[in-house]
Structures are given as C-alpha cells and as structure tokens.
mmCIF file of N, CA, C and O in Angstrom:
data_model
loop_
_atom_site.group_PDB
_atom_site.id
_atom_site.type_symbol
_atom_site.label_atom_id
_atom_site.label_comp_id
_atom_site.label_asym_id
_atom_site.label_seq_id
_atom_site.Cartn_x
_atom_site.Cartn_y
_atom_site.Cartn_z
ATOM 1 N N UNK A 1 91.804 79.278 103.892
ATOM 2 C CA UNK A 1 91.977 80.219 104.984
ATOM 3 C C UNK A 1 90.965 81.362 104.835
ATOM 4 O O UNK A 1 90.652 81.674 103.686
ATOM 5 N N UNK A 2 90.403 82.039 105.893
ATOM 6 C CA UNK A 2 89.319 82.786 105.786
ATOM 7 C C UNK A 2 89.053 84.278 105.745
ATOM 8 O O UNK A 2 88.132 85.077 105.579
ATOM 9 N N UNK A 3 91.208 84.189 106.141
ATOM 10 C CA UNK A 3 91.647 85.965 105.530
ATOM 11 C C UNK A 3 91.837 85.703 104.315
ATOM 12 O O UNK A 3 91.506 86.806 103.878
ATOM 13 N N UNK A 4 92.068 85.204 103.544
ATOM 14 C CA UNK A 4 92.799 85.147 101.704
ATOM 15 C C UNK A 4 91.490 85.060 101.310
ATOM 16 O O UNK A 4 91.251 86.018 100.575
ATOM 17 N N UNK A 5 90.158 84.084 101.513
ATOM 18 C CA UNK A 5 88.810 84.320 100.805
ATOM 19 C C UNK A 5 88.194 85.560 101.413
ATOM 20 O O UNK A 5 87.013 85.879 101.276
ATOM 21 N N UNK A 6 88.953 86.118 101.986
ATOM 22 C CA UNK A 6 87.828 87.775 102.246
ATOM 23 C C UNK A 6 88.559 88.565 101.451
ATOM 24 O O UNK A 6 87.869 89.332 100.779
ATOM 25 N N UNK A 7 89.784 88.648 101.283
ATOM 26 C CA UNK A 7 90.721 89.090 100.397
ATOM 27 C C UNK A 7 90.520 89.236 99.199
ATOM 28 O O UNK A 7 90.515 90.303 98.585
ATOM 29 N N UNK A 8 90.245 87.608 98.569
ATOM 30 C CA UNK A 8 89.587 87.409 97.277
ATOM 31 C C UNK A 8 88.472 88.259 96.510
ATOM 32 O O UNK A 8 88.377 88.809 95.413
ATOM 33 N N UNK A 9 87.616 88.074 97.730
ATOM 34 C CA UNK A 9 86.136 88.634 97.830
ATOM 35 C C UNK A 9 86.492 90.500 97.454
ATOM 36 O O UNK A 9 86.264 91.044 96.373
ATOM 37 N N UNK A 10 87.000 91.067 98.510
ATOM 38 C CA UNK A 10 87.071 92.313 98.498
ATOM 39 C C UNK A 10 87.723 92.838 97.044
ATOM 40 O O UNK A 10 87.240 93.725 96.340
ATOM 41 N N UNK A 11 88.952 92.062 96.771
ATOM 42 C CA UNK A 11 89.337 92.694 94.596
ATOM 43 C C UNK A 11 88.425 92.124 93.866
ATOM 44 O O UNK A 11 88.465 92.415 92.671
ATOM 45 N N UNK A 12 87.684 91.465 94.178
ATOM 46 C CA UNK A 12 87.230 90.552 93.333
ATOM 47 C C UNK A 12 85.704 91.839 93.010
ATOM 48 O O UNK A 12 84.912 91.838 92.068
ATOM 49 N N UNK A 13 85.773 92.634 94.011
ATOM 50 C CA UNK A 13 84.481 93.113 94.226
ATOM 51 C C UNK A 13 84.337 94.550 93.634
ATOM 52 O O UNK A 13 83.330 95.202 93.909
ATOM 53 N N UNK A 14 85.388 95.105 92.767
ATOM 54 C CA UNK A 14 85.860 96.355 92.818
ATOM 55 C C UNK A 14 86.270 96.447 91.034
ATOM 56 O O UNK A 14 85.835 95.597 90.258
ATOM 57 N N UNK A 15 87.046 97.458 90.628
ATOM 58 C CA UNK A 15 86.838 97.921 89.478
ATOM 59 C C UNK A 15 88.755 97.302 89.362
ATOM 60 O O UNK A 15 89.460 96.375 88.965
ATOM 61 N N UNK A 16 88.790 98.719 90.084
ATOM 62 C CA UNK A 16 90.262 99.098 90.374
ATOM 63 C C UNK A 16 90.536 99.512 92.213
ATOM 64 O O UNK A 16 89.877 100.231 92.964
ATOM 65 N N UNK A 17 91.684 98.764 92.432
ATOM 66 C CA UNK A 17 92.670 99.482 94.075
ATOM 67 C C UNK A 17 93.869 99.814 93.685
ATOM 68 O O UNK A 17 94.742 99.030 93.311
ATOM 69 N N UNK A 18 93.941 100.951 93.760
ATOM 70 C CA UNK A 18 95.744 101.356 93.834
ATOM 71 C C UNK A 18 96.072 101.929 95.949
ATOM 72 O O UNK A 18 95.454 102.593 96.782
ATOM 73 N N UNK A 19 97.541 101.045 95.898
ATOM 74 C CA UNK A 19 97.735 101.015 97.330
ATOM 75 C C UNK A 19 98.904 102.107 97.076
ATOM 76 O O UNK A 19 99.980 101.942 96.503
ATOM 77 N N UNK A 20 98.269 103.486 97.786
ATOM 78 C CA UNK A 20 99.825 104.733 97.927
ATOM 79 C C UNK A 20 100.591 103.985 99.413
ATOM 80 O O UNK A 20 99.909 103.152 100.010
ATOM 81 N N UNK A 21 101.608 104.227 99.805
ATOM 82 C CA UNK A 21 102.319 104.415 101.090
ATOM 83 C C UNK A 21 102.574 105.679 101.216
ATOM 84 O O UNK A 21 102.978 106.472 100.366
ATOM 85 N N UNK A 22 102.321 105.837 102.316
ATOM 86 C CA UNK A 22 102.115 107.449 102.903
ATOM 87 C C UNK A 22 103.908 107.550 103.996
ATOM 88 O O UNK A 22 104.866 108.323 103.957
ATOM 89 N N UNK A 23 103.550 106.257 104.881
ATOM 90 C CA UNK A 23 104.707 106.232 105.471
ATOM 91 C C UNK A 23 104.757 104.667 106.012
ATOM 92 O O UNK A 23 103.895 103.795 106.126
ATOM 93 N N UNK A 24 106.230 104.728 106.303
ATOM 94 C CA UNK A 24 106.551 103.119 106.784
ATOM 95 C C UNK A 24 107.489 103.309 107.691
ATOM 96 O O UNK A 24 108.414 104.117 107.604
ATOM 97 N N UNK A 25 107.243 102.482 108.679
ATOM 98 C CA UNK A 25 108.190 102.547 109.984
ATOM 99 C C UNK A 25 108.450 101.046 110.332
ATOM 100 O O UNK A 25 107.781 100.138 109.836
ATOM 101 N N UNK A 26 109.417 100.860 111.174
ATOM 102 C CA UNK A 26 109.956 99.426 111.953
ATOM 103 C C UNK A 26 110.931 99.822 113.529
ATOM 104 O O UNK A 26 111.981 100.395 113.819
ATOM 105 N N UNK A 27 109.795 99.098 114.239
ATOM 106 C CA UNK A 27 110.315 98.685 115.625
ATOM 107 C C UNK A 27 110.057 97.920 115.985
ATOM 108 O O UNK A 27 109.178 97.237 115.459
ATOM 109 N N UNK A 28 110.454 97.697 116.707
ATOM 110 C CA UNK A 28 110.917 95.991 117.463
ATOM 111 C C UNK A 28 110.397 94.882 116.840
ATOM 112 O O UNK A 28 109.602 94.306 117.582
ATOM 113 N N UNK A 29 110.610 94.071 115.181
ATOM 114 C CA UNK A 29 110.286 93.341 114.500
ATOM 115 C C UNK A 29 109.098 93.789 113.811
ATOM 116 O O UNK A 29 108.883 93.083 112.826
ATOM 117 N N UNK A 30 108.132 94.840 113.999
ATOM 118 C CA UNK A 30 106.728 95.155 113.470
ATOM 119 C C UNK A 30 107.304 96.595 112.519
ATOM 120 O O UNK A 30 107.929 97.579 112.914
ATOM 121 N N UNK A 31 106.762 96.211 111.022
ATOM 122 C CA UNK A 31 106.288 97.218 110.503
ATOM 123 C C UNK A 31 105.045 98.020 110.367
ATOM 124 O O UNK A 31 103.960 97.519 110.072
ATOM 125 N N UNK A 32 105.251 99.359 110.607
ATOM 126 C CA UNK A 32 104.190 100.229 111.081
ATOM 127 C C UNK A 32 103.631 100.514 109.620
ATOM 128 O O UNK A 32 104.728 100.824 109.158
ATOM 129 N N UNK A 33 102.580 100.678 108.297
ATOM 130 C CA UNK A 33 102.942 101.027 106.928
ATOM 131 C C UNK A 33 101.161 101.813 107.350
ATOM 132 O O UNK A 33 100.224 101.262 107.929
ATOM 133 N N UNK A 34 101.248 103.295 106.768
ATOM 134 C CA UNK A 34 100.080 104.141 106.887
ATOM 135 C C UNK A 34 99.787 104.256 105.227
ATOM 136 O O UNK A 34 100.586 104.971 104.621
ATOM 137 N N UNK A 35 98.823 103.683 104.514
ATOM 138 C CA UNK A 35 98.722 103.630 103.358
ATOM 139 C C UNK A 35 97.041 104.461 102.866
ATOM 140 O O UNK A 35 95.990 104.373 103.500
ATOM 141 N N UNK A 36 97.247 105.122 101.744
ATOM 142 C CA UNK A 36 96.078 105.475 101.166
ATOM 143 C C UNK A 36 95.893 104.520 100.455
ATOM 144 O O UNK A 36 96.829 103.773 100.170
ATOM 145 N N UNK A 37 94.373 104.274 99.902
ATOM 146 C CA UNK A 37 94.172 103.212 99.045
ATOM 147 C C UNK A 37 92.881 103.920 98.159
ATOM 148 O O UNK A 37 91.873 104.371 98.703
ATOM 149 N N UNK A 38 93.071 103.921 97.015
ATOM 150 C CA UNK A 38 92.012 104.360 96.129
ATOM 151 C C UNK A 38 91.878 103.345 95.517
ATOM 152 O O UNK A 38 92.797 102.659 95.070
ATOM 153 N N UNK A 39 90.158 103.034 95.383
ATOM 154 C CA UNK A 39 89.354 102.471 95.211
ATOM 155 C C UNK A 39 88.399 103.118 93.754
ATOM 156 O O UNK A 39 87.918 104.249 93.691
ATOM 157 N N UNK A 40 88.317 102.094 92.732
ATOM 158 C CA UNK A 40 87.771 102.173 91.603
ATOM 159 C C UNK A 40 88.216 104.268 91.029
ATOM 160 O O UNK A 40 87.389 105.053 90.564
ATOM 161 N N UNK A 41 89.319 104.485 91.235
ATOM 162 C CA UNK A 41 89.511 105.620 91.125
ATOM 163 C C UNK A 41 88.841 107.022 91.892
ATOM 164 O O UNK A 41 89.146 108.210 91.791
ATOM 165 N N UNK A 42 87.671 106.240 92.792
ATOM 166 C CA UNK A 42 86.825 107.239 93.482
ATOM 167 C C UNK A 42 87.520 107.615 94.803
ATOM 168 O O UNK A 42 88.295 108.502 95.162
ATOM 169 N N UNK A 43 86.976 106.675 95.310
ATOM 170 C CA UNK A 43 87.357 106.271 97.065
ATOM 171 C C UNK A 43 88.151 106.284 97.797
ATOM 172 O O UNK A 43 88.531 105.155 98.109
ATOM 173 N N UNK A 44 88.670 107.135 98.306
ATOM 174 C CA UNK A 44 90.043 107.175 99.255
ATOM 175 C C UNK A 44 89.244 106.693 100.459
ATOM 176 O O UNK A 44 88.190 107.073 100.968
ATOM 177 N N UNK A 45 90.485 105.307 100.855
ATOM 178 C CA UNK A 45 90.639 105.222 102.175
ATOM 179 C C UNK A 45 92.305 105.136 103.195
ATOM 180 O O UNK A 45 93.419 104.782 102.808
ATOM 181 N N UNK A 46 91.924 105.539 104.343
ATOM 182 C CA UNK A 46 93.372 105.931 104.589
ATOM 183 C C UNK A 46 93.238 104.583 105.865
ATOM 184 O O UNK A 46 92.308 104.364 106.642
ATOM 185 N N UNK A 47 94.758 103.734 105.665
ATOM 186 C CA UNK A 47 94.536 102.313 106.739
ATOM 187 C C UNK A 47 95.772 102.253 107.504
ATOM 188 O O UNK A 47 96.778 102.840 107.105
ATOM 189 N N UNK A 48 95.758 101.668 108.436
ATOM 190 C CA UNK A 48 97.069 101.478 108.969
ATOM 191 C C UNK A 48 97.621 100.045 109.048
ATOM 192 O O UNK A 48 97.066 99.251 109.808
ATOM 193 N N UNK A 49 98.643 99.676 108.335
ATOM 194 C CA UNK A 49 99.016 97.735 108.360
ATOM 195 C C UNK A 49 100.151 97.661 109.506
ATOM 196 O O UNK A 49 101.210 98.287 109.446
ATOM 197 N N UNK A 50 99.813 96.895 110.445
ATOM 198 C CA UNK A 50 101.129 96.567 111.378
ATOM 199 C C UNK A 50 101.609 95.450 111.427
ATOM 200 O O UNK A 50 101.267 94.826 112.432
ATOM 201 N N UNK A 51 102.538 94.722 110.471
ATOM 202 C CA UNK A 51 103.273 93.542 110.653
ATOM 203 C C UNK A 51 104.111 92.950 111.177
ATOM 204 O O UNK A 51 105.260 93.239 110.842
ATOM 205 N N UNK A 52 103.947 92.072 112.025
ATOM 206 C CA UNK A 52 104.791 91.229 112.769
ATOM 207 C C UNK A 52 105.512 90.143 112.394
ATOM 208 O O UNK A 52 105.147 89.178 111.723
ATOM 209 N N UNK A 53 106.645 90.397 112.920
ATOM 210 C CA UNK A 53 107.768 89.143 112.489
ATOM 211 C C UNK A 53 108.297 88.317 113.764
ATOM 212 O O UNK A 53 108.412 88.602 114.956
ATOM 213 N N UNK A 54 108.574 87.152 112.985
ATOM 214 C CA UNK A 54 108.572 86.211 114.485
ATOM 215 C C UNK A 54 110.623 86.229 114.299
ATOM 216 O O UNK A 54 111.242 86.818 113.413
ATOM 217 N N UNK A 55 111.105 85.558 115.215
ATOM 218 C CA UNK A 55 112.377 85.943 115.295
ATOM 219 C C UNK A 55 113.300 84.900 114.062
ATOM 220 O O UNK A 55 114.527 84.826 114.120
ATOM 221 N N UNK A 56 112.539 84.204 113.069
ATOM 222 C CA UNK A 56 112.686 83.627 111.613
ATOM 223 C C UNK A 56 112.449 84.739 110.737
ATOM 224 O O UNK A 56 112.440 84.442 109.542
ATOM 225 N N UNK A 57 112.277 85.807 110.992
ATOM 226 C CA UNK A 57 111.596 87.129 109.727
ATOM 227 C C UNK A 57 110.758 86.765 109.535
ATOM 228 O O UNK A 57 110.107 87.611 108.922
ATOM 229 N N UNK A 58 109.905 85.373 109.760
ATOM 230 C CA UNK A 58 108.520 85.361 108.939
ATOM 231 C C UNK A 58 107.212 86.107 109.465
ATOM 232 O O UNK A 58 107.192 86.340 110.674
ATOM 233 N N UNK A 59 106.310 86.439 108.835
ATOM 234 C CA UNK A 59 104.894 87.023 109.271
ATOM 235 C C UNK A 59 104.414 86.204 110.474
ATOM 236 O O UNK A 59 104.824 85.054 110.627
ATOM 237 N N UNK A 60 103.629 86.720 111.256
ATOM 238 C CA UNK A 60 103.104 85.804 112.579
ATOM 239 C C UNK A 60 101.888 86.820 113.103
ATOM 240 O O UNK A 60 101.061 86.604 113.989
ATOM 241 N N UNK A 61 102.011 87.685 112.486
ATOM 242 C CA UNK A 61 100.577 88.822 112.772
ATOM 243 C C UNK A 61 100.519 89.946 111.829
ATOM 244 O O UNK A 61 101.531 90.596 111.566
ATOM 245 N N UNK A 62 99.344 90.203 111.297
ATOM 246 C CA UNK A 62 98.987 91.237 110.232
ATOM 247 C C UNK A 62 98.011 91.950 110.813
ATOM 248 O O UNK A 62 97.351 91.011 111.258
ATOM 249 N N UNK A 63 97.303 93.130 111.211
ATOM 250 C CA UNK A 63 96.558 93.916 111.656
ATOM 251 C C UNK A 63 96.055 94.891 110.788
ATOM 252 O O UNK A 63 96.960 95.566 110.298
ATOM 253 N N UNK A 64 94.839 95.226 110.398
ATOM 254 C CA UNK A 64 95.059 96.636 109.772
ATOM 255 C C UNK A 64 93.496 97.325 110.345
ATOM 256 O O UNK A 64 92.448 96.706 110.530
ATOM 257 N N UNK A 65 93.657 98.223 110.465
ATOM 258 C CA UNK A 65 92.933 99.449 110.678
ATOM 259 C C UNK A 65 92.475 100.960 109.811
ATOM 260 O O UNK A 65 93.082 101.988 109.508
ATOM 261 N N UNK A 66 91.236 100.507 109.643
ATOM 262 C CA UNK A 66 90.986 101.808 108.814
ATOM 263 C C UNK A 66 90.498 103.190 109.840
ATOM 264 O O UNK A 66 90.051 103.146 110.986
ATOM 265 N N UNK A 67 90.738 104.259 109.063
ATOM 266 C CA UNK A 67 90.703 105.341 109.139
ATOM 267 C C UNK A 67 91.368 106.507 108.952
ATOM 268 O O UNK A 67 90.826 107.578 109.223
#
C-alpha cells in the first residue's frame, strides 16, 4: 500500500518523532485529533488527523493536514 511505504519512508528518515495531542474531538463517527509533533527533538510541526469510521467502527478515511 502506498500510504504505509510513505509512512515507512518518513520514520525511517528521521532521528526521533514524538506525537503531543493538543486536543481530540468526535462527531458524527470522525475523530477530530490537533497534534504537535516534534521531530528529531528540533522541529515542531502542528497537524490536524481526521478519522473516519464506517458504521462497523472500522477506519474508512484518514486525512491529515499540516499547519
């Protein structure tokens, strides 16, 4: 799959990631999660993950957005 080898790629590419949660929300099956992520101890980036659940609870859409 060609999200899990970019995935790979991106830790694979780095020292250290620590993932903070800033905040987490849920409506209508989607979690809203606003996360900092520091990078090799330097790099803050701030992202937004919105997960979707299909009406099994399982995942059916992942989104994320930086900034």
């Amino acid at each position: 799959d060609k999200v899990i080898e970019a995935n790979r790629k991106i830790f694979e590419s780095v020292k250290s990631i620590k993932v903070n949660p800033v905040e987490i929300n849920e409506l209508n099956n989607k979690i809203f999660a606003e996360l900092s992520i520091v990078i090799n101890q330097k790099e803050t980036i701030k992202v937004l993950d919105i997960i979707e659940f299909d009406a099994n609870n399982k995942i059916s859409s992942i989104k994320a957005f930086k900034g």
